[in-house]
Amino acid sequence: DFCGNVTLRARLVFRACVAAVYWLAPLFLFELPPLLRLSWEMRVAALERMERSIFSMPFLGAKAILSIVYYEHPDAAREIGWDQQPKVPRE
């Protein structure tokens, strides 16, 4: 739904970020790509290393969009206690 409602440029940038993570993250553990070849624990370690490196921009770009999409889902919003209303201090 997200990719269907954004510009072509936004879709291409997001896909480039995901592709970069998919192919580059395993290299941070000196493993062969793609990311899906690694075990779950190794994937986490590879992503953590990529996030701390100077090559973190593709990872952070994909992570930002995926976080927004995830937390917009009603179940996730309910889980964190967000009622879709701004949190404004009451006087």
mmCIF file of N, CA and C in Angstrom:
data_model
loop_
_atom_site.group_PDB
_atom_site.id
_atom_site.type_symbol
_atom_site.label_atom_id
_atom_site.label_comp_id
_atom_site.label_asym_id
_atom_site.label_seq_id
_atom_site.Cartn_x
_atom_site.Cartn_y
_atom_site.Cartn_z
ATOM 1 N N ASP A 1 0.826 -1.189 0.000
ATOM 2 C CA ASP A 1 0.000 0.000 0.000
ATOM 3 C C ASP A 1 0.874 1.257 0.000
ATOM 4 N N PHE A 2 1.931 1.231 0.820
ATOM 5 C CA PHE A 2 2.814 2.392 0.889
ATOM 6 C C PHE A 2 3.438 2.677 -0.472
ATOM 7 N N CYS A 3 4.021 1.658 -1.086
ATOM 8 C CA CYS A 3 4.695 1.863 -2.376
ATOM 9 C C CYS A 3 3.717 2.233 -3.483
ATOM 10 N N GLY A 4 2.457 1.880 -3.332
ATOM 11 C CA GLY A 4 1.464 2.236 -4.324
ATOM 12 C C GLY A 4 1.007 3.684 -4.238
ATOM 13 N N ASN A 5 1.361 4.351 -3.151
ATOM 14 C CA ASN A 5 0.890 5.720 -2.937
ATOM 15 C C ASN A 5 2.013 6.746 -2.857
ATOM 16 N N VAL A 6 3.181 6.396 -3.314
ATOM 17 C CA VAL A 6 4.299 7.344 -3.324
ATOM 18 C C VAL A 6 4.813 7.511 -4.749
ATOM 19 N N THR A 7 5.691 8.458 -4.929
ATOM 20 C CA THR A 7 6.224 8.723 -6.265
ATOM 21 C C THR A 7 7.161 7.602 -6.713
ATOM 22 N N LEU A 8 7.408 7.571 -7.985
ATOM 23 C CA LEU A 8 8.345 6.586 -8.544
ATOM 24 C C LEU A 8 9.710 6.735 -7.887
ATOM 25 N N ARG A 9 10.148 7.965 -7.704
ATOM 26 C CA ARG A 9 11.457 8.203 -7.087
ATOM 27 C C ARG A 9 11.509 7.611 -5.681
ATOM 28 N N ALA A 10 10.467 7.814 -4.889
ATOM 29 C CA ALA A 10 10.432 7.272 -3.531
ATOM 30 C C ALA A 10 10.478 5.747 -3.557
ATOM 31 N N ARG A 11 9.730 5.140 -4.479
ATOM 32 C CA ARG A 11 9.752 3.674 -4.599
ATOM 33 C C ARG A 11 11.139 3.172 -4.958
ATOM 34 N N LEU A 12 11.775 3.850 -5.918
ATOM 35 C CA LEU A 12 13.111 3.417 -6.339
ATOM 36 C C LEU A 12 14.140 3.579 -5.229
ATOM 37 N N VAL A 13 14.060 4.666 -4.486
ATOM 38 C CA VAL A 13 14.999 4.877 -3.373
ATOM 39 C C VAL A 13 14.793 3.818 -2.305
ATOM 40 N N PHE A 14 13.529 3.542 -1.957
ATOM 41 C CA PHE A 14 13.253 2.509 -0.957
ATOM 42 C C PHE A 14 13.760 1.148 -1.423
ATOM 43 N N ARG A 15 13.471 0.795 -2.667
ATOM 44 C CA ARG A 15 13.933 -0.500 -3.193
ATOM 45 C C ARG A 15 15.459 -0.572 -3.253
ATOM 46 N N ALA A 16 16.104 0.534 -3.564
ATOM 47 C CA ALA A 16 17.573 0.554 -3.589
ATOM 48 C C ALA A 16 18.125 0.346 -2.180
ATOM 49 N N CYS A 17 17.490 0.965 -1.190
ATOM 50 C CA CYS A 17 17.925 0.780 0.201
ATOM 51 C C CYS A 17 17.789 -0.679 0.622
ATOM 52 N N VAL A 18 16.642 -1.278 0.318
ATOM 53 C CA VAL A 18 16.417 -2.679 0.693
ATOM 54 C C VAL A 18 17.399 -3.593 -0.038
ATOM 55 N N ALA A 19 17.624 -3.337 -1.315
ATOM 56 C CA ALA A 19 18.568 -4.159 -2.083
ATOM 57 C C ALA A 19 19.980 -4.032 -1.530
ATOM 58 N N ALA A 20 20.376 -2.827 -1.170
ATOM 59 C CA ALA A 20 21.721 -2.628 -0.610
ATOM 60 C C ALA A 20 21.880 -3.403 0.693
ATOM 61 N N VAL A 21 20.877 -3.355 1.543
ATOM 62 C CA VAL A 21 20.938 -4.103 2.807
ATOM 63 C C VAL A 21 20.978 -5.601 2.523
ATOM 64 N N TYR A 22 20.142 -6.054 1.624
ATOM 65 C CA TYR A 22 20.046 -7.476 1.284
ATOM 66 C C TYR A 22 21.374 -8.039 0.789
ATOM 67 N N TRP A 23 22.079 -7.268 -0.021
ATOM 68 C CA TRP A 23 23.318 -7.762 -0.607
ATOM 69 C C TRP A 23 24.572 -7.381 0.173
ATOM 70 N N LEU A 24 24.555 -6.265 0.901
ATOM 71 C CA LEU A 24 25.771 -5.811 1.586
ATOM 72 C C LEU A 24 25.895 -6.261 3.035
ATOM 73 N N ALA A 25 24.789 -6.408 3.744
ATOM 74 C CA ALA A 25 24.850 -6.734 5.170
ATOM 75 C C ALA A 25 25.662 -8.001 5.468
ATOM 76 N N PRO A 26 25.511 -9.089 4.704
ATOM 77 C CA PRO A 26 26.302 -10.282 5.007
ATOM 78 C C PRO A 26 27.817 -10.051 4.926
ATOM 79 N N LEU A 27 28.222 -9.114 4.111
ATOM 80 C CA LEU A 27 29.654 -8.842 3.963
ATOM 81 C C LEU A 27 30.271 -8.312 5.253
ATOM 82 N N PHE A 28 29.455 -7.722 6.135
ATOM 83 C CA PHE A 28 29.961 -7.224 7.410
ATOM 84 C C PHE A 28 30.323 -8.357 8.361
ATOM 85 N N LEU A 29 29.873 -9.567 8.072
ATOM 86 C CA LEU A 29 30.254 -10.756 8.841
ATOM 87 C C LEU A 29 31.190 -11.643 8.031
ATOM 88 N N PHE A 30 31.676 -11.121 6.915
ATOM 89 C CA PHE A 30 32.541 -11.871 6.012
ATOM 90 C C PHE A 30 31.845 -13.137 5.507
ATOM 91 N N GLU A 31 30.552 -13.014 5.250
ATOM 92 C CA GLU A 31 29.745 -14.099 4.693
ATOM 93 C C GLU A 31 29.308 -13.705 3.288
ATOM 94 N N LEU A 32 28.939 -14.696 2.500
ATOM 95 C CA LEU A 32 28.459 -14.427 1.150
ATOM 96 C C LEU A 32 27.007 -13.963 1.178
ATOM 97 N N PRO A 33 26.662 -12.989 0.322
ATOM 98 C CA PRO A 33 25.261 -12.578 0.200
ATOM 99 C C PRO A 33 24.450 -13.686 -0.461
ATOM 100 N N PRO A 34 23.159 -13.614 -0.396
ATOM 101 C CA PRO A 34 22.289 -12.577 0.147
ATOM 102 C C PRO A 34 22.029 -12.779 1.634
ATOM 103 N N LEU A 35 21.327 -11.854 2.209
ATOM 104 C CA LEU A 35 21.036 -11.857 3.642
ATOM 105 C C LEU A 35 20.250 -13.097 4.062
ATOM 106 N N LEU A 36 19.373 -13.590 3.202
ATOM 107 C CA LEU A 36 18.539 -14.746 3.554
ATOM 108 C C LEU A 36 19.323 -16.042 3.701
ATOM 109 N N ARG A 37 20.555 -16.078 3.256
ATOM 110 C CA ARG A 37 21.390 -17.274 3.438
ATOM 111 C C ARG A 37 21.820 -17.449 4.882
ATOM 112 N N LEU A 38 21.797 -16.366 5.643
ATOM 113 C CA LEU A 38 22.275 -16.401 7.022
ATOM 114 C C LEU A 38 21.174 -16.868 7.970
ATOM 115 N N SER A 39 21.612 -17.414 9.099
ATOM 116 C CA SER A 39 20.644 -17.764 10.138
ATOM 117 C C SER A 39 20.066 -16.480 10.720
ATOM 118 N N TRP A 40 18.977 -16.635 11.461
ATOM 119 C CA TRP A 40 18.314 -15.471 12.050
ATOM 120 C C TRP A 40 19.283 -14.685 12.930
ATOM 121 N N GLU A 41 20.051 -15.366 13.769
ATOM 122 C CA GLU A 41 21.004 -14.698 14.662
ATOM 123 C C GLU A 41 22.090 -13.967 13.880
ATOM 124 N N MET A 42 22.555 -14.581 12.804
ATOM 125 C CA MET A 42 23.593 -13.951 11.989
ATOM 126 C C MET A 42 23.031 -12.746 11.234
ATOM 127 N N ARG A 43 21.774 -12.829 10.812
ATOM 128 C CA ARG A 43 21.148 -11.676 10.145
ATOM 129 C C ARG A 43 21.107 -10.482 11.083
ATOM 130 N N VAL A 44 20.706 -10.734 12.329
ATOM 131 C CA VAL A 44 20.645 -9.651 13.319
ATOM 132 C C VAL A 44 22.028 -9.052 13.509
ATOM 133 N N ALA A 45 23.036 -9.903 13.654
ATOM 134 C CA ALA A 45 24.408 -9.420 13.846
ATOM 135 C C ALA A 45 24.879 -8.615 12.632
ATOM 136 N N ALA A 46 24.568 -9.083 11.438
ATOM 137 C CA ALA A 46 24.978 -8.376 10.219
ATOM 138 C C ALA A 46 24.304 -7.008 10.139
ATOM 139 N N LEU A 47 23.012 -6.966 10.455
ATOM 140 C CA LEU A 47 22.292 -5.689 10.410
ATOM 141 C C LEU A 47 22.799 -4.723 11.481
ATOM 142 N N GLU A 48 23.109 -5.241 12.665
ATOM 143 C CA GLU A 48 23.658 -4.379 13.718
ATOM 144 C C GLU A 48 25.007 -3.798 13.300
ATOM 145 N N ARG A 49 25.849 -4.619 12.698
ATOM 146 C CA ARG A 49 27.148 -4.114 12.242
ATOM 147 C C ARG A 49 26.990 -3.095 11.123
ATOM 148 N N MET A 50 26.077 -3.369 10.205
ATOM 149 C CA MET A 50 25.855 -2.419 9.114
ATOM 150 C C MET A 50 25.333 -1.097 9.660
ATOM 151 N N GLU A 51 24.448 -1.166 10.643
ATOM 152 C CA GLU A 51 23.868 0.047 11.220
ATOM 153 C C GLU A 51 24.930 0.911 11.908
ATOM 154 N N ARG A 52 25.960 0.288 12.453
ATOM 155 C CA ARG A 52 27.025 1.029 13.151
ATOM 156 C C ARG A 52 28.155 1.467 12.220
ATOM 157 N N SER A 53 28.078 1.092 10.958
ATOM 158 C CA SER A 53 29.173 1.391 10.030
ATOM 159 C C SER A 53 28.932 2.708 9.295
ATOM 160 N N ILE A 54 29.925 3.091 8.499
ATOM 161 C CA ILE A 54 29.772 4.292 7.677
ATOM 162 C C ILE A 54 28.837 4.042 6.490
ATOM 163 N N PHE A 55 28.428 2.792 6.294
ATOM 164 C CA PHE A 55 27.515 2.424 5.209
ATOM 165 C C PHE A 55 26.088 2.240 5.719
ATOM 166 N N SER A 56 25.732 2.942 6.772
ATOM 167 C CA SER A 56 24.439 2.734 7.425
ATOM 168 C C SER A 56 23.269 3.432 6.735
ATOM 169 N N MET A 57 23.504 4.360 5.824
ATOM 170 C CA MET A 57 22.402 5.118 5.233
ATOM 171 C C MET A 57 21.349 4.241 4.550
ATOM 172 N N PRO A 58 21.704 3.249 3.733
ATOM 173 C CA PRO A 58 20.650 2.410 3.148
ATOM 174 C C PRO A 58 19.850 1.677 4.221
ATOM 175 N N PHE A 59 20.540 1.207 5.246
ATOM 176 C CA PHE A 59 19.858 0.499 6.332
ATOM 177 C C PHE A 59 18.891 1.431 7.047
ATOM 178 N N LEU A 60 19.344 2.620 7.369
ATOM 179 C CA LEU A 60 18.496 3.565 8.089
ATOM 180 C C LEU A 60 17.321 4.044 7.234
ATOM 181 N N GLY A 61 17.532 4.190 5.926
ATOM 182 C CA GLY A 61 16.444 4.579 5.039
ATOM 183 C C GLY A 61 15.340 3.533 5.014
ATOM 184 N N ALA A 62 15.709 2.275 4.858
ATOM 185 C CA ALA A 62 14.720 1.197 4.853
ATOM 186 C C ALA A 62 14.068 1.059 6.222
ATOM 187 N N LYS A 63 14.854 1.158 7.266
ATOM 188 C CA LYS A 63 14.339 1.015 8.634
ATOM 189 C C LYS A 63 13.322 2.111 8.966
ATOM 190 N N ALA A 64 13.583 3.321 8.536
ATOM 191 C CA ALA A 64 12.665 4.426 8.818
ATOM 192 C C ALA A 64 11.304 4.187 8.180
ATOM 193 N N ILE A 65 11.292 3.813 6.913
ATOM 194 C CA ILE A 65 10.027 3.580 6.218
ATOM 195 C C ILE A 65 9.297 2.377 6.802
ATOM 196 N N LEU A 66 10.021 1.293 7.057
ATOM 197 C CA LEU A 66 9.376 0.101 7.612
ATOM 198 C C LEU A 66 8.820 0.363 9.010
ATOM 199 N N SER A 67 9.490 1.187 9.796
ATOM 200 C CA SER A 67 8.989 1.538 11.129
ATOM 201 C C SER A 67 7.700 2.334 11.029
ATOM 202 N N ILE A 68 7.651 3.279 10.123
ATOM 203 C CA ILE A 68 6.438 4.082 9.936
ATOM 204 C C ILE A 68 5.278 3.182 9.523
ATOM 205 N N VAL A 69 5.506 2.322 8.559
ATOM 206 C CA VAL A 69 4.447 1.436 8.072
ATOM 207 C C VAL A 69 4.000 0.487 9.187
ATOM 208 N N TYR A 70 4.933 -0.071 9.929
ATOM 209 C CA TYR A 70 4.595 -1.006 11.006
ATOM 210 C C TYR A 70 3.745 -0.340 12.078
ATOM 211 N N TYR A 71 4.177 0.815 12.544
ATOM 212 C CA TYR A 71 3.477 1.452 13.655
ATOM 213 C C TYR A 71 2.168 2.120 13.243
ATOM 214 N N GLU A 72 1.875 2.208 11.960
ATOM 215 C CA GLU A 72 0.577 2.691 11.522
ATOM 216 C C GLU A 72 -0.483 1.602 11.588
ATOM 217 N N HIS A 73 -0.068 0.351 11.653
ATOM 218 C CA HIS A 73 -1.030 -0.746 11.717
ATOM 219 C C HIS A 73 -1.798 -0.669 13.032
ATOM 220 N N PRO A 74 -3.110 -0.839 13.009
ATOM 221 C CA PRO A 74 -3.913 -0.703 14.223
ATOM 222 C C PRO A 74 -3.471 -1.609 15.374
ATOM 223 N N ASP A 75 -3.049 -2.837 15.079
ATOM 224 C CA ASP A 75 -2.616 -3.741 16.154
ATOM 225 C C ASP A 75 -1.350 -3.231 16.835
ATOM 226 N N ALA A 76 -0.405 -2.746 16.045
ATOM 227 C CA ALA A 76 0.831 -2.211 16.618
ATOM 228 C C ALA A 76 0.544 -0.934 17.392
ATOM 229 N N ALA A 77 -0.321 -0.085 16.850
ATOM 230 C CA ALA A 77 -0.676 1.156 17.547
ATOM 231 C C ALA A 77 -1.327 0.838 18.886
ATOM 232 N N ARG A 78 -2.225 -0.141 18.908
ATOM 233 C CA ARG A 78 -2.876 -0.547 20.152
ATOM 234 C C ARG A 78 -1.848 -1.086 21.156
ATOM 235 N N GLU A 79 -0.911 -1.868 20.650
ATOM 236 C CA GLU A 79 0.095 -2.478 21.520
ATOM 237 C C GLU A 79 0.952 -1.433 22.233
ATOM 238 N N ILE A 80 1.257 -0.334 21.551
ATOM 239 C CA ILE A 80 2.082 0.707 22.185
ATOM 240 C C ILE A 80 1.237 1.795 22.839
ATOM 241 N N GLY A 81 -0.099 1.651 22.777
ATOM 242 C CA GLY A 81 -0.980 2.595 23.450
ATOM 243 C C GLY A 81 -1.235 3.884 22.699
ATOM 244 N N TRP A 82 -1.094 3.853 21.385
ATOM 245 C CA TRP A 82 -1.328 5.065 20.583
ATOM 246 C C TRP A 82 -2.761 5.056 20.083
ATOM 247 N N ASP A 83 -3.506 6.093 20.402
ATOM 248 C CA ASP A 83 -4.908 6.178 20.000
ATOM 249 C C ASP A 83 -5.106 7.102 18.800
ATOM 250 N N GLN A 84 -4.054 7.366 18.057
ATOM 251 C CA GLN A 84 -4.041 8.214 16.872
ATOM 252 C C GLN A 84 -4.403 9.665 17.191
ATOM 253 N N GLN A 85 -4.181 10.042 18.405
ATOM 254 C CA GLN A 85 -4.392 11.422 18.833
ATOM 255 C C GLN A 85 -3.053 11.976 19.293
ATOM 256 N N PRO A 86 -2.778 13.238 19.035
ATOM 257 C CA PRO A 86 -1.506 13.810 19.491
ATOM 258 C C PRO A 86 -1.433 13.829 21.009
ATOM 259 N N LYS A 87 -0.257 13.586 21.521
ATOM 260 C CA LYS A 87 -0.041 13.604 22.965
ATOM 261 C C LYS A 87 0.330 15.017 23.377
ATOM 262 N N VAL A 88 -0.663 15.759 23.833
ATOM 263 C CA VAL A 88 -0.478 17.152 24.224
ATOM 264 C C VAL A 88 -0.667 17.246 25.735
ATOM 265 N N PRO A 89 0.279 17.871 26.424
ATOM 266 C CA PRO A 89 0.120 17.990 27.871
ATOM 267 C C PRO A 89 -1.139 18.787 28.211
ATOM 268 N N ARG A 90 -1.866 18.302 29.171
ATOM 269 C CA ARG A 90 -3.084 19.004 29.614
ATOM 270 C C ARG A 90 -2.717 19.997 30.691
ATOM 271 N N GLU A 91 -3.318 21.142 30.599
ATOM 272 C CA GLU A 91 -2.995 22.199 31.574
ATOM 273 C C GLU A 91 -3.979 22.219 32.697
#
